[in-house]
PDB file of C-alpha atoms and ligand atoms in Angstrom:
ATOM      1  CA  UNK A   1      75.756 125.452 154.319  1.00  0.00           C
ATOM      2  CA  UNK A   2      77.039 127.628 157.104  1.00  0.00           C
ATOM      3  CA  UNK A   3      80.475 129.049 157.767  1.00  0.00           C
ATOM      4  CA  UNK A   4      82.384 129.732 160.952  1.00  0.00           C
ATOM      5  CA  UNK A   5      82.699 133.352 159.905  1.00  0.00           C
ATOM      6  CA  UNK A   6      81.590 135.487 156.979  1.00  0.00           C
ATOM      7  CA  UNK A   7      83.523 134.334 153.874  1.00  0.00           C
ATOM      8  CA  UNK A   8      85.602 136.996 152.146  1.00  0.00           C
ATOM      9  CA  UNK A   9      83.774 138.808 149.348  1.00  0.00           C
ATOM     10  CA  UNK A  10      84.443 137.939 145.705  1.00  0.00           C
ATOM     11  CA  UNK A  11      86.974 140.411 144.311  1.00  0.00           C
ATOM     12  CA  UNK A  12      85.622 141.853 141.073  1.00  0.00           C
ATOM     13  CA  UNK A  13      86.636 144.426 138.482  1.00  0.00           C
ATOM     14  CA  UNK A  14      84.186 146.669 136.603  1.00  0.00           C
ATOM     15  CA  UNK A  15      83.773 146.175 132.862  1.00  0.00           C
ATOM     16  CA  UNK A  16      83.419 149.213 130.614  1.00  0.00           C
ATOM     17  CA  UNK A  17      79.893 149.514 129.220  1.00  0.00           C
ATOM     18  CA  UNK A  18      78.399 146.686 131.284  1.00  0.00           C
ATOM     19  CA  UNK A  19      76.747 146.328 134.649  1.00  0.00           C
ATOM     20  CA  UNK A  20      78.187 142.825 135.189  1.00  0.00           C
ATOM     21  CA  UNK A  21      81.590 142.758 136.843  1.00  0.00           C
ATOM     22  CA  UNK A  22      84.554 140.450 136.179  1.00  0.00           C
ATOM     23  CA  UNK A  23      85.067 138.149 139.190  1.00  0.00           C
ATOM     24  CA  UNK A  24      88.755 137.545 139.896  1.00  0.00           C
ATOM     25  CA  UNK A  25      90.069 134.036 140.509  1.00  0.00           C
ATOM     26  CA  UNK A  26      93.886 134.326 140.314  1.00  0.00           C
ATOM     27  CA  UNK A  27      96.426 137.011 139.554  1.00  0.00           C
ATOM     28  CA  UNK A  28      99.372 135.781 137.475  1.00  0.00           C
ATOM     29  CA  UNK A  29     102.324 138.068 136.778  1.00  0.00           C
ATOM     30  CA  UNK A  30     105.147 137.786 134.250  1.00  0.00           C
ATOM     31  CA  UNK A  31     108.656 138.725 135.400  1.00  0.00           C
ATOM     32  CA  UNK A  32     111.170 140.796 133.392  1.00  0.00           C
ATOM     33  CA  UNK A  33     109.217 140.887 130.142  1.00  0.00           C
ATOM     34  CA  UNK A  34     110.572 144.075 128.537  1.00  0.00           C
ATOM     35  CA  UNK A  35     114.238 144.040 127.493  1.00  0.00           C
ATOM     36  CA  UNK A  36     115.115 147.490 128.865  1.00  0.00           C
ATOM     37  CA  UNK A  37     113.500 146.619 132.203  1.00  0.00           C
ATOM     38  CA  UNK A  38     115.382 143.306 132.348  1.00  0.00           C
ATOM     39  CA  UNK A  39     118.585 145.307 131.814  1.00  0.00           C
ATOM     40  CA  UNK A  40     117.803 147.803 134.567  1.00  0.00           C
ATOM     41  CA  UNK A  41     117.258 144.793 136.863  1.00  0.00           C
ATOM     42  CA  UNK A  42     120.716 143.491 135.914  1.00  0.00           C
ATOM     43  CA  UNK A  43     119.739 140.872 133.345  1.00  0.00           C
ATOM     44  CA  UNK A  44     120.146 140.655 129.585  1.00  0.00           C
ATOM     45  CA  UNK A  45     118.822 138.491 126.816  1.00  0.00           C
ATOM     46  CA  UNK A  46     115.648 136.534 126.259  1.00  0.00           C
ATOM     47  CA  UNK A  47     115.048 134.150 129.139  1.00  0.00           C
ATOM     48  CA  UNK A  48     112.156 131.711 129.113  1.00  0.00           C
ATOM     49  CA  UNK A  49     109.154 133.491 130.632  1.00  0.00           C
ATOM     50  CA  UNK A  50     108.677 133.064 134.350  1.00  0.00           C
ATOM     51  CA  UNK A  51     105.729 133.735 136.583  1.00  0.00           C
ATOM     52  CA  UNK A  52     104.691 134.636 140.076  1.00  0.00           C
ATOM     53  CA  UNK A  53     101.272 135.142 141.639  1.00  0.00           C
ATOM     54  CA  UNK A  54      99.571 137.678 143.817  1.00  0.00           C
ATOM     55  CA  UNK A  55      96.553 136.829 145.962  1.00  0.00           C
ATOM     56  CA  UNK A  56      93.257 137.938 144.395  1.00  0.00           C
ATOM     57  CA  UNK A  57      92.558 140.120 147.419  1.00  0.00           C
ATOM     58  CA  UNK A  58      95.734 142.115 146.717  1.00  0.00           C
ATOM     59  CA  UNK A  59      93.661 143.746 143.969  1.00  0.00           C
ATOM     60  CA  UNK A  60      92.703 147.374 144.523  1.00  0.00           C
ATOM     61  CA  UNK A  61      89.884 148.229 142.148  1.00  0.00           C
ATOM     62  CA  UNK A  62      89.829 151.773 140.822  1.00  0.00           C
ATOM     63  CA  UNK A  63      86.450 152.523 139.273  1.00  0.00           C
ATOM     64  CA  UNK A  64      86.297 154.504 136.010  1.00  0.00           C
ATOM     65  CA  UNK A  65      87.110 158.174 136.525  1.00  0.00           C
ATOM     66  CA  UNK A  66      88.126 157.694 140.156  1.00  0.00           C
ATOM     67  CA  UNK A  67      91.467 158.014 141.929  1.00  0.00           C
ATOM     68  CA  UNK A  68      92.298 154.966 144.026  1.00  0.00           C
ATOM     69  CA  UNK A  69      94.318 154.970 147.223  1.00  0.00           C
ATOM     70  CA  UNK A  70      96.817 152.479 148.567  1.00  0.00           C
ATOM     71  CA  UNK A  71      98.396 152.581 151.985  1.00  0.00           C
ATOM     72  CA  UNK A  72     102.184 152.765 152.078  1.00  0.00           C
ATOM     73  CA  UNK A  73     102.908 149.083 152.782  1.00  0.00           C
ATOM     74  CA  UNK A  74     104.518 147.554 155.842  1.00  0.00           C
ATOM     75  CA  UNK A  75     108.232 146.673 156.140  1.00  0.00           C
ATOM     76  CA  UNK A  76     109.507 148.366 152.979  1.00  0.00           C
ATOM     77  CA  UNK A  77     111.551 151.512 152.434  1.00  0.00           C
ATOM     78  CA  UNK A  78     111.583 151.111 148.647  1.00  0.00           C
ATOM     79  CA  UNK A  79     108.090 150.788 147.162  1.00  0.00           C
ATOM     80  CA  UNK A  80     108.328 150.614 143.350  1.00  0.00           C
ATOM     81  CA  UNK A  81     105.706 151.182 140.666  1.00  0.00           C
ATOM     82  CA  UNK A  82     105.436 148.836 137.669  1.00  0.00           C
ATOM     83  CA  UNK A  83     102.832 149.883 135.111  1.00  0.00           C
ATOM     84  CA  UNK A  84     101.494 146.901 133.162  1.00  0.00           C
ATOM     85  CA  UNK A  85      98.999 145.764 130.571  1.00  0.00           C
ATOM     86  CA  UNK A  86      96.654 143.271 132.233  1.00  0.00           C
ATOM     87  CA  UNK A  87      94.812 140.570 130.298  1.00  0.00           C
ATOM     88  CA  UNK A  88      91.561 139.191 131.709  1.00  0.00           C
ATOM     89  CA  UNK A  89      90.886 135.547 130.873  1.00  0.00           C
ATOM     90  CA  UNK A  90      87.295 134.789 129.848  1.00  0.00           C
ATOM     91  CA  UNK A  91      87.717 131.197 128.644  1.00  0.00           C
ATOM     92  CA  UNK A  92      89.992 128.786 130.450  1.00  0.00           C
ATOM     93  CA  UNK A  93      92.159 125.987 129.172  1.00  0.00           C
ATOM     94  CA  UNK A  94      95.457 124.214 129.434  1.00  0.00           C
ATOM     95  CA  UNK A  95      98.173 123.768 126.843  1.00  0.00           C
ATOM     96  CA  UNK A  96      96.698 126.657 124.858  1.00  0.00           C
ATOM     97  CA  UNK A  97      98.697 127.339 121.712  1.00  0.00           C
ATOM     98  CA  UNK A  98      99.821 130.880 121.007  1.00  0.00           C
ATOM     99  CA  UNK A  99      97.845 130.918 117.769  1.00  0.00           C
ATOM    100  CA  UNK A 100      94.615 130.329 119.733  1.00  0.00           C
ATOM    101  CA  UNK A 101      95.513 132.292 122.853  1.00  0.00           C
ATOM    102  CA  UNK A 102      93.723 135.578 122.191  1.00  0.00           C
ATOM    103  CA  UNK A 103      90.374 133.749 121.914  1.00  0.00           C
ATOM    104  CA  UNK A 104      90.728 133.107 125.650  1.00  0.00           C
ATOM    105  CA  UNK A 105      91.082 136.805 126.505  1.00  0.00           C
ATOM    106  CA  UNK A 106      87.889 138.571 127.556  1.00  0.00           C
ATOM    107  CA  UNK A 107      89.450 141.995 127.818  1.00  0.00           C
ATOM    108  CA  UNK A 108      92.251 144.253 128.967  1.00  0.00           C
ATOM    109  CA  UNK A 109      92.983 146.664 131.777  1.00  0.00           C
ATOM    110  CA  UNK A 110      95.715 148.910 133.107  1.00  0.00           C
ATOM    111  CA  UNK A 111      97.367 147.618 136.269  1.00  0.00           C
ATOM    112  CA  UNK A 112     100.150 148.406 138.688  1.00  0.00           C
ATOM    113  CA  UNK A 113     102.386 145.617 139.986  1.00  0.00           C
ATOM    114  CA  UNK A 114     103.488 147.390 143.156  1.00  0.00           C
ATOM    115  CA  UNK A 115     106.725 145.939 144.482  1.00  0.00           C
ATOM    116  CA  UNK A 116     108.571 146.101 147.795  1.00  0.00           C
ATOM    117  CA  UNK A 117     111.858 146.183 145.901  1.00  0.00           C
ATOM    118  CA  UNK A 118     114.111 146.039 148.945  1.00  0.00           C
ATOM    119  CA  UNK A 119     112.405 142.893 150.192  1.00  0.00           C
ATOM    120  CA  UNK A 120     112.307 141.343 146.712  1.00  0.00           C
ATOM    121  CA  UNK A 121     116.023 142.008 146.233  1.00  0.00           C
ATOM    122  CA  UNK A 122     116.812 140.426 149.593  1.00  0.00           C
ATOM    123  CA  UNK A 123     114.815 137.318 148.649  1.00  0.00           C
ATOM    124  CA  UNK A 124     116.541 137.152 145.244  1.00  0.00           C
ATOM    125  CA  UNK A 125     119.926 137.314 146.952  1.00  0.00           C
ATOM    126  CA  UNK A 126     118.983 134.447 149.235  1.00  0.00           C
ATOM    127  CA  UNK A 127     117.292 132.406 146.501  1.00  0.00           C
ATOM    128  CA  UNK A 128     113.985 132.579 148.341  1.00  0.00           C
ATOM    129  CA  UNK A 129     110.429 133.158 147.022  1.00  0.00           C
ATOM    130  CA  UNK A 130     109.380 136.659 145.999  1.00  0.00           C
ATOM    131  CA  UNK A 131     106.050 136.564 147.862  1.00  0.00           C
ATOM    132  CA  UNK A 132     106.969 139.147 150.463  1.00  0.00           C
ATOM    133  CA  UNK A 133     108.191 141.533 147.778  1.00  0.00           C
ATOM    134  CA  UNK A 134     105.305 141.038 145.364  1.00  0.00           C
ATOM    135  CA  UNK A 135     102.242 139.464 146.953  1.00  0.00           C
ATOM    136  CA  UNK A 136     101.493 141.924 149.741  1.00  0.00           C
ATOM    137  CA  UNK A 137      98.193 143.640 150.562  1.00  0.00           C
ATOM    138  CA  UNK A 138      97.053 146.262 148.028  1.00  0.00           C
ATOM    139  CA  UNK A 139      99.916 145.370 145.681  1.00  0.00           C
ATOM    140  CA  UNK A 140      97.759 145.091 142.549  1.00  0.00           C
ATOM    141  CA  UNK A 141      95.776 148.229 141.665  1.00  0.00           C
ATOM    142  CA  UNK A 142      93.726 147.839 138.491  1.00  0.00           C
ATOM    143  CA  UNK A 143      91.343 149.949 136.436  1.00  0.00           C
ATOM    144  CA  UNK A 144      88.189 148.838 134.579  1.00  0.00           C
ATOM    145  CA  UNK A 145      88.365 146.034 132.016  1.00  0.00           C
ATOM    146  CA  UNK A 146      87.724 147.000 128.398  1.00  0.00           C
ATOM    147  CA  UNK A 147      86.306 144.080 126.359  1.00  0.00           C
ATOM    148  CA  UNK A 148      88.825 142.914 123.762  1.00  0.00           C
ATOM    149  CA  UNK A 149      86.660 143.916 120.790  1.00  0.00           C
ATOM    150  CA  UNK A 150      86.604 147.516 122.039  1.00  0.00           C
ATOM    151  CA  UNK A 151      90.217 147.772 123.155  1.00  0.00           C
ATOM    152  CA  UNK A 152      91.873 148.629 119.858  1.00  0.00           C
ATOM    153  CA  UNK A 153      95.344 147.393 118.947  1.00  0.00           C
ATOM    154  CA  UNK A 154      96.549 146.598 122.455  1.00  0.00           C
ATOM    155  CA  UNK A 155      99.590 144.709 121.147  1.00  0.00           C
ATOM    156  CA  UNK A 156     100.983 147.975 119.751  1.00  0.00           C
ATOM    157  CA  UNK A 157      99.685 150.415 122.360  1.00  0.00           C
ATOM    158  CA  UNK A 158     101.736 153.041 124.131  1.00  0.00           C
ATOM    159  CA  UNK A 159     102.155 152.370 127.860  1.00  0.00           C
ATOM    160  CA  UNK A 160     103.248 154.992 130.380  1.00  0.00           C
ATOM    161  CA  UNK A 161     103.323 155.972 134.015  1.00  0.00           C
ATOM    162  CA  UNK A 162     103.698 159.445 135.461  1.00  0.00           C
ATOM    163  CA  UNK A 163     104.316 160.283 139.103  1.00  0.00           C
ATOM    164  CA  UNK A 164     103.167 163.745 140.202  1.00  0.00           C
ATOM    165  CA  UNK A 165     102.914 164.713 136.533  1.00  0.00           C
ATOM    166  CA  UNK A 166     106.453 163.683 135.528  1.00  0.00           C
ATOM    167  CA  UNK A 167     107.217 160.759 133.205  1.00  0.00           C
ATOM    168  CA  UNK A 168     108.694 157.693 134.883  1.00  0.00           C
ATOM    169  CA  UNK A 169     107.885 154.892 132.432  1.00  0.00           C
ATOM    170  CA  UNK A 170     107.055 155.216 128.732  1.00  0.00           C
ATOM    171  CA  UNK A 171     107.227 152.423 126.184  1.00  0.00           C
ATOM    172  CA  UNK A 172     105.066 150.351 123.874  1.00  0.00           C
ATOM    173  CA  UNK A 173     103.402 146.982 124.426  1.00  0.00           C
ATOM    174  CA  UNK A 174     105.011 145.829 121.165  1.00  0.00           C
ATOM    175  CA  UNK A 175     108.319 145.719 123.077  1.00  0.00           C
ATOM    176  CA  UNK A 176     107.201 142.807 125.250  1.00  0.00           C
ATOM    177  CA  UNK A 177     109.831 140.050 125.073  1.00  0.00           C
ATOM    178  CA  UNK A 178     107.084 137.410 125.264  1.00  0.00           C
ATOM    179  CA  UNK A 179     103.894 138.757 123.746  1.00  0.00           C
ATOM    180  CA  UNK A 180     100.542 137.955 125.325  1.00  0.00           C
ATOM    181  CA  UNK A 181      99.857 134.950 123.068  1.00  0.00           C
ATOM    182  CA  UNK A 182     103.239 133.409 123.891  1.00  0.00           C
ATOM    183  CA  UNK A 183     102.749 134.193 127.569  1.00  0.00           C
ATOM    184  CA  UNK A 184      99.390 132.394 127.593  1.00  0.00           C
ATOM    185  CA  UNK A 185     100.961 129.402 125.846  1.00  0.00           C
ATOM    186  CA  UNK A 186     103.667 129.137 128.516  1.00  0.00           C
ATOM    187  CA  UNK A 187     101.365 129.929 131.427  1.00  0.00           C
ATOM    188  CA  UNK A 188      98.694 127.407 130.400  1.00  0.00           C
ATOM    189  CA  UNK A 189     101.350 124.704 130.076  1.00  0.00           C
ATOM    190  CA  UNK A 190     102.031 125.100 133.796  1.00  0.00           C
ATOM    191  CA  UNK A 191      98.579 125.951 135.194  1.00  0.00           C
ATOM    192  CA  UNK A 192      95.085 125.349 133.840  1.00  0.00           C
ATOM    193  CA  UNK A 193      93.733 128.821 133.187  1.00  0.00           C
ATOM    194  CA  UNK A 194      90.179 129.569 134.276  1.00  0.00           C
ATOM    195  CA  UNK A 195      87.728 132.397 133.643  1.00  0.00           C
ATOM    196  CA  UNK A 196      88.499 135.128 136.142  1.00  0.00           C
ATOM    197  CA  UNK A 197      92.260 134.842 135.902  1.00  0.00           C
ATOM    198  CA  UNK A 198      94.198 138.057 135.392  1.00  0.00           C
ATOM    199  CA  UNK A 199      97.638 138.206 133.799  1.00  0.00           C
ATOM    200  CA  UNK A 200      99.913 141.160 134.575  1.00  0.00           C
ATOM    201  CA  UNK A 201     102.118 141.007 131.497  1.00  0.00           C
ATOM    202  CA  UNK A 202     105.249 142.788 132.735  1.00  0.00           C
ATOM    203  CA  UNK A 203     106.567 146.313 133.011  1.00  0.00           C
ATOM    204  CA  UNK A 204     108.813 148.449 130.821  1.00  0.00           C
ATOM    205  CA  UNK A 205     111.911 150.273 132.053  1.00  0.00           C
ATOM    206  CA  UNK A 206     111.794 153.206 134.435  1.00  0.00           C
ATOM    207  CA  UNK A 207     110.632 151.492 137.617  1.00  0.00           C
ATOM    208  CA  UNK A 208     111.371 153.637 140.644  1.00  0.00           C
ATOM    209  CA  UNK A 209     110.201 154.449 144.142  1.00  0.00           C
ATOM    210  CA  UNK A 210     107.087 156.263 145.264  1.00  0.00           C
ATOM    211  CA  UNK A 211     106.539 157.814 148.674  1.00  0.00           C
ATOM    212  CA  UNK A 212     103.499 158.805 150.700  1.00  0.00           C
ATOM    213  CA  UNK A 213     101.487 161.498 148.945  1.00  0.00           C
ATOM    214  CA  UNK A 214     102.628 160.613 145.423  1.00  0.00           C
ATOM    215  CA  UNK A 215     100.023 160.400 142.658  1.00  0.00           C
ATOM    216  CA  UNK A 216     100.609 157.726 140.018  1.00  0.00           C
ATOM    217  CA  UNK A 217      98.805 158.130 136.693  1.00  0.00           C
ATOM    218  CA  UNK A 218      99.315 155.399 134.126  1.00  0.00           C
ATOM    219  CA  UNK A 219      97.749 154.191 130.944  1.00  0.00           C
ATOM    220  CA  UNK A 220      97.823 151.773 128.085  1.00  0.00           C
ATOM    221  CA  UNK A 221      96.446 153.526 124.987  1.00  0.00           C
ATOM    222  CA  UNK A 222      92.813 152.589 124.438  1.00  0.00           C
ATOM    223  CA  UNK A 223      92.224 151.379 127.997  1.00  0.00           C
ATOM    224  CA  UNK A 224      91.833 154.644 129.874  1.00  0.00           C
ATOM    225  CA  UNK A 225      93.828 156.045 132.743  1.00  0.00           C
ATOM    226  CA  UNK A 226      94.614 154.428 136.105  1.00  0.00           C
ATOM    227  CA  UNK A 227      95.067 156.960 138.922  1.00  0.00           C
ATOM    228  CA  UNK A 228      96.362 155.814 142.310  1.00  0.00           C
ATOM    229  CA  UNK A 229      97.570 157.865 145.251  1.00  0.00           C
ATOM    230  CA  UNK A 230      99.945 156.516 147.905  1.00  0.00           C
ATOM    231  CA  UNK A 231      98.470 157.451 151.280  1.00  0.00           C
TER     232      UNK A 231
HETATM  233 MN1  LIG B   1     105.803 143.338 137.144  1.00  0.00          MN
END
């Protein structure tokens, strides 16, 4: 087979302790999944989970021990950080029940759901899709994947993000409104999950803007540190 032009490379994320990398198929994200973050966005209560996607090539891989770089994106004047636990799907399926969901998870990583908040808010106001606010180039930095059996108690792990050394976000994964098992149940009722899918599970409160030169350092306990500078 030949192509008109060189096909884009497979996006892949390193796996701790292995030479094989995790090839990315899709990037699913959960909206407003921590109560205090839902409140800061102007919402209250437990809504059914809802989802959006980012293109796989929005991923910015930050290798272990490195500091990644993202360009300050086009069009926005209000680029927000959202630190998130990311689940990496190793076994696909549809209509997966919550009780079985964690068997489908290969591992976990720390990710940033970077958001052009001004554009997202404008789209919300107009009832239009969030793509321009969420699915832009370099909007999904991620660190290495830790296999699930080495990741510790991710469901009760501390999660935080610092910018230039100062706390911005600090919470615990146990405060997810919809935990990962429930999220997978809902997600796999709408889409057939496949190996290579990533799920950004939502961000806790404290989202705020970054500007050029800022250094973001975030973590989920047990999964290492994700370091990303805004160029
Ligand atoms: Mn998010």
